[in-house]
Coordinates of C-alpha atoms (C1' of nucleotides) in Angstrom, one line a residue:
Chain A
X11 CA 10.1 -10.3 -9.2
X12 CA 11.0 -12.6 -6.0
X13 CA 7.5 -12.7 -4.6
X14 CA 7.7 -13.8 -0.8
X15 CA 4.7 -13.6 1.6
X16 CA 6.0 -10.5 4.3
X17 CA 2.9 -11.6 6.4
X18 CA 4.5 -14.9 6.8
X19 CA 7.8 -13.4 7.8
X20 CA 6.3 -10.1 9.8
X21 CA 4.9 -13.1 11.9
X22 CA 7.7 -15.0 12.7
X23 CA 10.1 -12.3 13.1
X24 CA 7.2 -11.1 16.2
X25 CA 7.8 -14.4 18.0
X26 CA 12.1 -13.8 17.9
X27 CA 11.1 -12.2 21.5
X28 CA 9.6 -14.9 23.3
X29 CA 6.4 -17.5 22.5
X30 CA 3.6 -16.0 21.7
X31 CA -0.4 -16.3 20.7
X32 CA -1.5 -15.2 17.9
X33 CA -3.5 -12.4 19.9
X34 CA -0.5 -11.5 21.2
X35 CA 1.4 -11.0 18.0
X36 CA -1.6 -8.5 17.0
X37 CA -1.2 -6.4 20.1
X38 CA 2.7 -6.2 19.5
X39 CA 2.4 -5.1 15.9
X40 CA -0.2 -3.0 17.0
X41 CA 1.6 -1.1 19.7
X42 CA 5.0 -0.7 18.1
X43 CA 4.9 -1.3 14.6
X44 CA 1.9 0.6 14.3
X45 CA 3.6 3.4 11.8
X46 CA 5.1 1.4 9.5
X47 CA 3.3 -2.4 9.3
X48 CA -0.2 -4.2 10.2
X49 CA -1.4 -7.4 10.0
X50 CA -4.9 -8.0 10.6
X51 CA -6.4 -11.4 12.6
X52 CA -7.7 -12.9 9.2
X53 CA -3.6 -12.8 8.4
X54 CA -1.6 -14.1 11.5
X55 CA -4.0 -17.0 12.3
X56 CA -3.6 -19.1 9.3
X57 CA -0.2 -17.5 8.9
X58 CA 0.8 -19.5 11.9
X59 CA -0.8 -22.2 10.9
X60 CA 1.0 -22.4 7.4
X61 CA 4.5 -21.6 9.8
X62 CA 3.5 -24.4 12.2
X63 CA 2.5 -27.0 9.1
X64 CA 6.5 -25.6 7.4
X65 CA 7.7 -27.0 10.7
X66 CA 9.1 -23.0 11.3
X67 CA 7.3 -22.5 14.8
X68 CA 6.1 -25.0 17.4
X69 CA 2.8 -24.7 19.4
X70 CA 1.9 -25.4 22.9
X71 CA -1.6 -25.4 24.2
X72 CA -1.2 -22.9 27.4
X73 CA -3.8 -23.5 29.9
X74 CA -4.3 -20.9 32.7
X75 CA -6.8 -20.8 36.0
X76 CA -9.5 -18.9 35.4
X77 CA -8.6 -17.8 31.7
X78 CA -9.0 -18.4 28.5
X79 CA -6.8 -21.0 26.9
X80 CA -4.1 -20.1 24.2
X81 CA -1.8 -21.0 21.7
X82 CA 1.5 -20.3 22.3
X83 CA 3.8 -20.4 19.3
X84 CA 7.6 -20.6 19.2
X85 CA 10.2 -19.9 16.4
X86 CA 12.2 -23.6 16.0
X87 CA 15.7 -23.6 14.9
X88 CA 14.5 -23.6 10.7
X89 CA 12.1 -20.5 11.8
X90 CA 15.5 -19.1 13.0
X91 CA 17.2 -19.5 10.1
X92 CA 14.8 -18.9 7.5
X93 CA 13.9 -15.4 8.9
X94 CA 17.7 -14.8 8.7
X95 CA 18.0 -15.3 5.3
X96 CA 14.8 -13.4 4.7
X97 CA 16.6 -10.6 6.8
X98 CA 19.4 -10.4 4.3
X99 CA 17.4 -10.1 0.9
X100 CA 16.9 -6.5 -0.2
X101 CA 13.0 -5.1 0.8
X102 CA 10.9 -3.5 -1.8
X103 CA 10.3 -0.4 -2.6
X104 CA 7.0 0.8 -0.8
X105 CA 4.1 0.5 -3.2
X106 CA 2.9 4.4 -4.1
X107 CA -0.8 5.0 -3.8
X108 CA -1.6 8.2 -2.2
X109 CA -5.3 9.1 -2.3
X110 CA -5.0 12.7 -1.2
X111 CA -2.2 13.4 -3.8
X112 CA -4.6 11.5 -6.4
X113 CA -7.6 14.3 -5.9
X114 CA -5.0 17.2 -5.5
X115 CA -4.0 16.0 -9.2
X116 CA -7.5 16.8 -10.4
X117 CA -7.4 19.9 -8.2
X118 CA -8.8 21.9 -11.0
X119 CA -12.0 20.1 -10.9
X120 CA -12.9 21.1 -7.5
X121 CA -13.2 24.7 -5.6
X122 CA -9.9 25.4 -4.4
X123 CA -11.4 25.7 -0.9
X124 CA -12.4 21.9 -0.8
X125 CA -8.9 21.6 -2.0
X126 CA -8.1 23.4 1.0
X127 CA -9.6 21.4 3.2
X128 CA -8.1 18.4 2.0
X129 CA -4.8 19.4 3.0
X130 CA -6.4 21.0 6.6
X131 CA -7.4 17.1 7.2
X132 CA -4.1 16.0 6.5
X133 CA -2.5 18.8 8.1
X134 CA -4.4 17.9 11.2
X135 CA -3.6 13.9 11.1
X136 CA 0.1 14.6 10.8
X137 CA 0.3 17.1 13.8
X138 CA -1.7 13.9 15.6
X139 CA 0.9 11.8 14.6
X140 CA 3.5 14.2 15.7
X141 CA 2.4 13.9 19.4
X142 CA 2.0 9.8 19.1
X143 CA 5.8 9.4 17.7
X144 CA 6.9 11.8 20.4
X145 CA 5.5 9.6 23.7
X146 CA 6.8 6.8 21.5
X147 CA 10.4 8.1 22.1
X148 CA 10.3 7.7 25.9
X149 CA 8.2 4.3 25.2
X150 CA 11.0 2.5 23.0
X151 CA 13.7 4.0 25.4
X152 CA 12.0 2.1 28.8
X153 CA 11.2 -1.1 26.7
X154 CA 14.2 -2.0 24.8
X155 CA 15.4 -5.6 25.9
X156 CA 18.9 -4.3 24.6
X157 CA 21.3 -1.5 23.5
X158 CA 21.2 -2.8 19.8
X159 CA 17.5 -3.3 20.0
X160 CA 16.9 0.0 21.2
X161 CA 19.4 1.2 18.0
X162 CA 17.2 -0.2 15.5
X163 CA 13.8 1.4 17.1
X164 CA 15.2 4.4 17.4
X165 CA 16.0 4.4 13.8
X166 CA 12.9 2.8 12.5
X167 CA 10.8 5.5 14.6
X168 CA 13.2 8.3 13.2
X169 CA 11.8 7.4 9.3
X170 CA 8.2 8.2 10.6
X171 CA 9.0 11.4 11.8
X172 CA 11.3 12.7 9.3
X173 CA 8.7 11.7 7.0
X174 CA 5.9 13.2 9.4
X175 CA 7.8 16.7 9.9
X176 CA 8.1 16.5 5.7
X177 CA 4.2 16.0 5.3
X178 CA 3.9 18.8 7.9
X179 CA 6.0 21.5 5.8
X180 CA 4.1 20.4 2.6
X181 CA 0.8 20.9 4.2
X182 CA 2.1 24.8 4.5
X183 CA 4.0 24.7 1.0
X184 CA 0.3 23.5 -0.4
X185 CA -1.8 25.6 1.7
X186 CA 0.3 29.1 1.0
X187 CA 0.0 27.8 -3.0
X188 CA -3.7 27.5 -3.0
X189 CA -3.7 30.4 -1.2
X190 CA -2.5 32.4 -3.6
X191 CA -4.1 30.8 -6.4
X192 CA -7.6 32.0 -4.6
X193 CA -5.9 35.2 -4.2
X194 CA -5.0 35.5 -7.9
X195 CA -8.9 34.4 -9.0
X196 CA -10.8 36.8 -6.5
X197 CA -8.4 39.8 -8.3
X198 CA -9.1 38.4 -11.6
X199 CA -12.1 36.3 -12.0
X200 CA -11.9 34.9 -15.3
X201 CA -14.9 32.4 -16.8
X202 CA -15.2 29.3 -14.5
X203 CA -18.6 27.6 -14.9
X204 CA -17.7 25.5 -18.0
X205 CA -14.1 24.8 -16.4
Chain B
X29 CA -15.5 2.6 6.8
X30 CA -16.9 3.8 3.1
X31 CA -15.1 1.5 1.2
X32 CA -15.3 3.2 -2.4
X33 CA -13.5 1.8 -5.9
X34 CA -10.6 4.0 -6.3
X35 CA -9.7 2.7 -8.9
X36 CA -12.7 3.4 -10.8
X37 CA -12.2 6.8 -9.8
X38 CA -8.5 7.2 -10.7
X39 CA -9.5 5.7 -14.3
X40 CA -12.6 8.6 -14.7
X41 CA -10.4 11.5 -13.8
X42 CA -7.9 10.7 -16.6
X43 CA -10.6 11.3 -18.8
X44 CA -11.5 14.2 -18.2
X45 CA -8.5 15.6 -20.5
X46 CA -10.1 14.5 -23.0
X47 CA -11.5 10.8 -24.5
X48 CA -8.6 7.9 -24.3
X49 CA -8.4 4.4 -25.0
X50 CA -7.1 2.3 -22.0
X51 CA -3.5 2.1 -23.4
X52 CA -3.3 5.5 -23.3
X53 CA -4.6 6.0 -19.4
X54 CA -2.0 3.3 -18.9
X55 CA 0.6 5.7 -20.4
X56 CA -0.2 8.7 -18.4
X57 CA -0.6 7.0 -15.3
X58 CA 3.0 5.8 -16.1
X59 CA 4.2 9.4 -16.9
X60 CA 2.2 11.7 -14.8
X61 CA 1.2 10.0 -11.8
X62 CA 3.7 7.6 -11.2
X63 CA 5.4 8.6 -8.0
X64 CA 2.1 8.5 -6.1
X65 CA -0.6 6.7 -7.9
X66 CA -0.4 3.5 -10.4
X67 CA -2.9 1.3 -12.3
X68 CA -1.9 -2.1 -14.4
X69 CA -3.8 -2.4 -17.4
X70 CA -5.7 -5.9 -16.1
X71 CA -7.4 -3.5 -13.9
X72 CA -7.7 -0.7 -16.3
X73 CA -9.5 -2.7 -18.7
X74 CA -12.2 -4.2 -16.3
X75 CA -12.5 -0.8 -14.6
X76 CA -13.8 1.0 -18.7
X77 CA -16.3 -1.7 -19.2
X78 CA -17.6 -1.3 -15.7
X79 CA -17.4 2.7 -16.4
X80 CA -19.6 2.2 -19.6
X81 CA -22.3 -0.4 -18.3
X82 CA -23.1 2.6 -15.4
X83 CA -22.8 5.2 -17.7
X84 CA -20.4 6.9 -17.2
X85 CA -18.1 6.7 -19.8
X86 CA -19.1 6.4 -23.4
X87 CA -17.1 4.7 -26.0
X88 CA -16.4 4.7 -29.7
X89 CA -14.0 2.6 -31.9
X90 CA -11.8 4.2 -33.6
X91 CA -10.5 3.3 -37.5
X92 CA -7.0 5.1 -38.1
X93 CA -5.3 4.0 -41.7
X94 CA -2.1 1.3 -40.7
X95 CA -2.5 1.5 -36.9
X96 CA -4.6 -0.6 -35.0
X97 CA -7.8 0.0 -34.1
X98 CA -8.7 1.3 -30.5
X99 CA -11.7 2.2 -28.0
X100 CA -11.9 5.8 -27.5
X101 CA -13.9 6.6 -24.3
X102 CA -15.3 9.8 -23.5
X103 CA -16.3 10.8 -19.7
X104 CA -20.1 11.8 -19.4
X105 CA -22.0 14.3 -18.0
X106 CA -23.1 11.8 -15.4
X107 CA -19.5 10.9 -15.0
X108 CA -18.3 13.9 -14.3
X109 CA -21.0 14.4 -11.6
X110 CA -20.0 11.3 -9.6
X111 CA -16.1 12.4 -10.2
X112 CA -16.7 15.8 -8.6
X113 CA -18.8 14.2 -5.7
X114 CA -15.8 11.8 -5.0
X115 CA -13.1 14.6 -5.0
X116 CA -15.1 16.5 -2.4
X117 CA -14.9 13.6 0.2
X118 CA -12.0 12.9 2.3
X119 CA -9.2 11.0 1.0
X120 CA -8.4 7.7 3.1
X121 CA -4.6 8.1 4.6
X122 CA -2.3 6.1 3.3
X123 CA -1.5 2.2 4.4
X124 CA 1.3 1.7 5.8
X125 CA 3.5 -1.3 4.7
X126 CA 7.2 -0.5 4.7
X127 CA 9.4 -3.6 4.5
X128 CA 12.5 -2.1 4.7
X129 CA 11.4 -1.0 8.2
X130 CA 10.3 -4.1 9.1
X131 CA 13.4 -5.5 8.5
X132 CA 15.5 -2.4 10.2
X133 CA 13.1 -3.1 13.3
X134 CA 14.9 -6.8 13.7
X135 CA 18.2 -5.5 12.8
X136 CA 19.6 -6.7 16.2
X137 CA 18.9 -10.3 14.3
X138 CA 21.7 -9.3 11.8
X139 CA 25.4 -8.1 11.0
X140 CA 25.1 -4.2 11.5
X141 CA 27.2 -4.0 8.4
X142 CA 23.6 -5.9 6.4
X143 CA 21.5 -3.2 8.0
X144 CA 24.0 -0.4 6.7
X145 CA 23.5 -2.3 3.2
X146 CA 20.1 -1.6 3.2
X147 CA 20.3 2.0 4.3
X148 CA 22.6 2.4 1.3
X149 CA 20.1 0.5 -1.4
X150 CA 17.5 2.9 -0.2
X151 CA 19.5 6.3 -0.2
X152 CA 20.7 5.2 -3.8
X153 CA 16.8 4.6 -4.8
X154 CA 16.2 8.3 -3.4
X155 CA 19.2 10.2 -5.0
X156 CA 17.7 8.3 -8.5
X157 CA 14.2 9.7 -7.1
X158 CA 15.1 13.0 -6.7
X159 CA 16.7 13.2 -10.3
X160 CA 13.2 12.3 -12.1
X161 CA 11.3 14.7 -9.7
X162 CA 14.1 17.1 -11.1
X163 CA 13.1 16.8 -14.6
X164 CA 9.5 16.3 -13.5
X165 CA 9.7 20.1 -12.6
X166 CA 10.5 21.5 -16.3
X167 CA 8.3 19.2 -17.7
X168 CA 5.2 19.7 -15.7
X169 CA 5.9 23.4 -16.6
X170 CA 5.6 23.0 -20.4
X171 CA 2.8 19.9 -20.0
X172 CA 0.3 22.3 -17.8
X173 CA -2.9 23.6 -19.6
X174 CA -4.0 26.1 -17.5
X175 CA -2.2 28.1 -14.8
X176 CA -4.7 25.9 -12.2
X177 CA -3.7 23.0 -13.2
X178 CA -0.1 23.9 -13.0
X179 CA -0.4 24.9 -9.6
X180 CA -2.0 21.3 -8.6
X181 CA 0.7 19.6 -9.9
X182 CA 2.9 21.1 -8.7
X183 CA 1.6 20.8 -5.2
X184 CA 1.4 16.8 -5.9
X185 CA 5.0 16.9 -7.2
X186 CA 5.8 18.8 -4.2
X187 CA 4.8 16.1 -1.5
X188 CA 7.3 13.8 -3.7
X189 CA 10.3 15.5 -3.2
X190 CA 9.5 17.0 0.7
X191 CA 9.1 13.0 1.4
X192 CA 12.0 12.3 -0.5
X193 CA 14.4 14.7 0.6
X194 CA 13.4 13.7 4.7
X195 CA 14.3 9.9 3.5
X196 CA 17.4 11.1 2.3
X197 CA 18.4 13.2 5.4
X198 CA 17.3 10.1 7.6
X199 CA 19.3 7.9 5.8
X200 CA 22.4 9.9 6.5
X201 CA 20.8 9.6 10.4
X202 CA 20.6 6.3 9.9
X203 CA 24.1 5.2 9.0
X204 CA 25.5 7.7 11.6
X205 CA 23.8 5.4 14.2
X206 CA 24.3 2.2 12.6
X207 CA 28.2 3.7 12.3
X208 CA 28.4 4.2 16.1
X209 CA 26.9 1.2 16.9
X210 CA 29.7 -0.9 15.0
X211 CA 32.1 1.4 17.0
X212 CA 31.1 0.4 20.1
X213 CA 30.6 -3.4 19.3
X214 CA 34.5 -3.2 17.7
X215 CA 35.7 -1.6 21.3
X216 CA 33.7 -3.5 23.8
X217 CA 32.9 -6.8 22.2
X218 CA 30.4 -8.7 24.7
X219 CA 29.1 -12.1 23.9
X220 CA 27.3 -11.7 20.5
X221 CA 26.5 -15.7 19.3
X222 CA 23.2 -16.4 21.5
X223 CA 21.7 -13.0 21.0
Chain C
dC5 C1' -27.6 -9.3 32.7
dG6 C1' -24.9 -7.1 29.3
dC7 C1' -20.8 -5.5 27.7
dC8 C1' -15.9 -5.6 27.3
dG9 C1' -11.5 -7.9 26.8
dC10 C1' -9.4 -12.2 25.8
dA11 C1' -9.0 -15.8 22.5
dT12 C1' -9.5 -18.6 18.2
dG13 C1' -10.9 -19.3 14.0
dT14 C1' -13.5 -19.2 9.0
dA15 C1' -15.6 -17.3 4.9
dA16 C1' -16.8 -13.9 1.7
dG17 C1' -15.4 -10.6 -1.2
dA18 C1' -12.7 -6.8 -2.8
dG19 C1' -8.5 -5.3 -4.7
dG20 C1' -4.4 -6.0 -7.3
dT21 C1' -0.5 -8.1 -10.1
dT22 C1' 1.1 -11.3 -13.5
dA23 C1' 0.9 -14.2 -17.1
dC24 C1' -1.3 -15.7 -20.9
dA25 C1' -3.6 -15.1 -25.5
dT26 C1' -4.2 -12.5 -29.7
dG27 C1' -3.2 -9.5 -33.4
dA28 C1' -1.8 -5.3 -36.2
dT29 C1' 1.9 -2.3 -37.6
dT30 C1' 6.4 -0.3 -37.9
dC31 C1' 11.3 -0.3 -38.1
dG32 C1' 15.8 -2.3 -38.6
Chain D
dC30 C1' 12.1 -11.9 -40.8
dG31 C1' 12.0 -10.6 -36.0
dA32 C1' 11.6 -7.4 -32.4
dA33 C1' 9.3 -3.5 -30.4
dT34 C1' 5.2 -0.8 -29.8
dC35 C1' 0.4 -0.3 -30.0
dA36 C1' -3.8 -2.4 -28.5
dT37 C1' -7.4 -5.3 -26.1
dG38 C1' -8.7 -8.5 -23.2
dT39 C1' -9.0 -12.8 -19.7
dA40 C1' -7.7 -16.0 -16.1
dA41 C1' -5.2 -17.5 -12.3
dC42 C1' -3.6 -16.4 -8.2
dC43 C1' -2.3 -13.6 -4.0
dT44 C1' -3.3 -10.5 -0.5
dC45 C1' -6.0 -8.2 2.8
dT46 C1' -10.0 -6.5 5.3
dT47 C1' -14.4 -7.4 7.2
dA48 C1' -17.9 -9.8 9.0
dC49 C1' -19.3 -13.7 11.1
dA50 C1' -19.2 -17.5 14.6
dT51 C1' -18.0 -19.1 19.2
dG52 C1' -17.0 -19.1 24.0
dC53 C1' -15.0 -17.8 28.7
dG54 C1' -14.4 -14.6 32.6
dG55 C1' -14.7 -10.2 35.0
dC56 C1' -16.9 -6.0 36.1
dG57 C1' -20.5 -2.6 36.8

DNA sequence: CGCCGCATGTAAGAGGTTACATGATTCG
DNA sequence: CGAATCATGTAACCTCTTACATGCGGCG
């Protein structure tokens, strides 16, 4: 298994757009990666430090009237190329662990109306989501530096709702199952307590 | 945020089929709960002993003529109270971490045709997905102990293939946009070196 | 004055994978 | 005999989040 550090190379790839702090970087993964990566503070500041000491990115102390000073980083020529060849490797598979699929599993230890509630919670998130990947669409569309760029948002904000309208169909699949199961055990209430 | 063990949890519900040694809640992980949930056994292992010094779980070794010996552990009364108390809170969503979109999101870095190569490795790695949740349906069926149970698993097997079949369809999405965009780059081809 | 936003960092600690170490038994 | 499976465990090593520590400037 080719381990390689994706924090290292989420990093970089945020500074292909222009210098940046590492403040910055946070707010951009924040705002448009949001569905589908995050990287914490405790990550990108000694991953651009470990980038800077790999000679992949070049600081520059920015000083400002009346602000804060910053570090601005910028991707060198290596940076450049090594994210490239990154680029081209295959990605992993997403690493499974579902904790609301783990507790449906043992379902049949709980009432099914917590079970219920379970998937109202989740039903609830996704339609939330819904709306947040729906102002993104207008968002990405006014922002995109480029045709191409705005391509490959489009597409990368197209998995999130595909996946989101799929969690939203479940959440009725699962509710109209349990539904029925309830159904079933009010019209035929066989022993439960020792379950 | 109520950060709680989950795997300490995920190890106690897959004893409450019955008393297992930690090979064998290795095994079912693998088997039953692998498209959403996974353990590795140095975690398994640590996660028992804690289990029995709270007392939760119980243990006894067991002799069996020409085969190894092996821990058997048993859940306890008090384990099954802290189980049930688990289930009933809300599950934590999902983190995020998708690397294949993070590297879709700088596709204007490569060739479209890379991108389109790793559109294809992923809707090969679904249509392989969607042949195990297949056979994951009959044998779910014959594997169920109780009609309950059989209608959880169902439910959890369910998410599986809604999620898989909306990666599939956006693959096909995918490609039809990364298509067009190498139409339009073969047609009009502006300056493409310095991008 | 106190809080918020900007800005940088470190440290502690949990969570998780992998490799290592050991040993029995079974099957070819 | 050697490989695969059963079986248990530990150690090293990442990764990641959170909390802590610090300081400036603007705003109410």
């Amino acid at each position: 298994m080719p381990k390689v550090n994706r924090t290292r190379f989420a990093v970089l790839g945020m500074l292909l757009s222009g210098p940046k702090s590492g403040y910055d970087v946070k707010q951009e993964f924040e705002e448009r990666l949001g569905h589908f990566w995050s990287e914490s503070l405790g990550q990108i500041y000694p991953a651009l430090h470990r980038l800077h000491d790999d000679g992949l990115v070049s600081v520059k102390v920015e000083q400002r009237a009346r602000r804060p000073e910053r570090k601005l980083y910028r991707i060198t020529k290596r940076g450049r190329d090594e994210f490239r060849a990154w680029l081209a490797e295959p990605a992993a598979p997403v690493g499974v662990r579902n904790e609301l699929l783990l507790k449906l599993y043992f379902g049949s230890q709980m009432d099914p109306s917590q079970a219920l509630e379970h998937i109202e919670r989740c039903e609830a998130h996704q339609m939330q989501l819904r709306s947040l990947f729906k102002a993104f669409e207008s968002e990405i569309e006014r922002e995109a530096a480029s045709r191409e760029q705005l391509v490959y948002w489009r597409v990368a904000l197209l998995s999130g709702q595909h996946v989101n309208r799929a969690r939203l169909a479940w959440c009725r699949d699962a509710r109209a199952a349990l539904e029925s199961l309830m159904n079933e055990q009010g019209a035929a209430p066989s022993e439960k307590s020792h379950a």
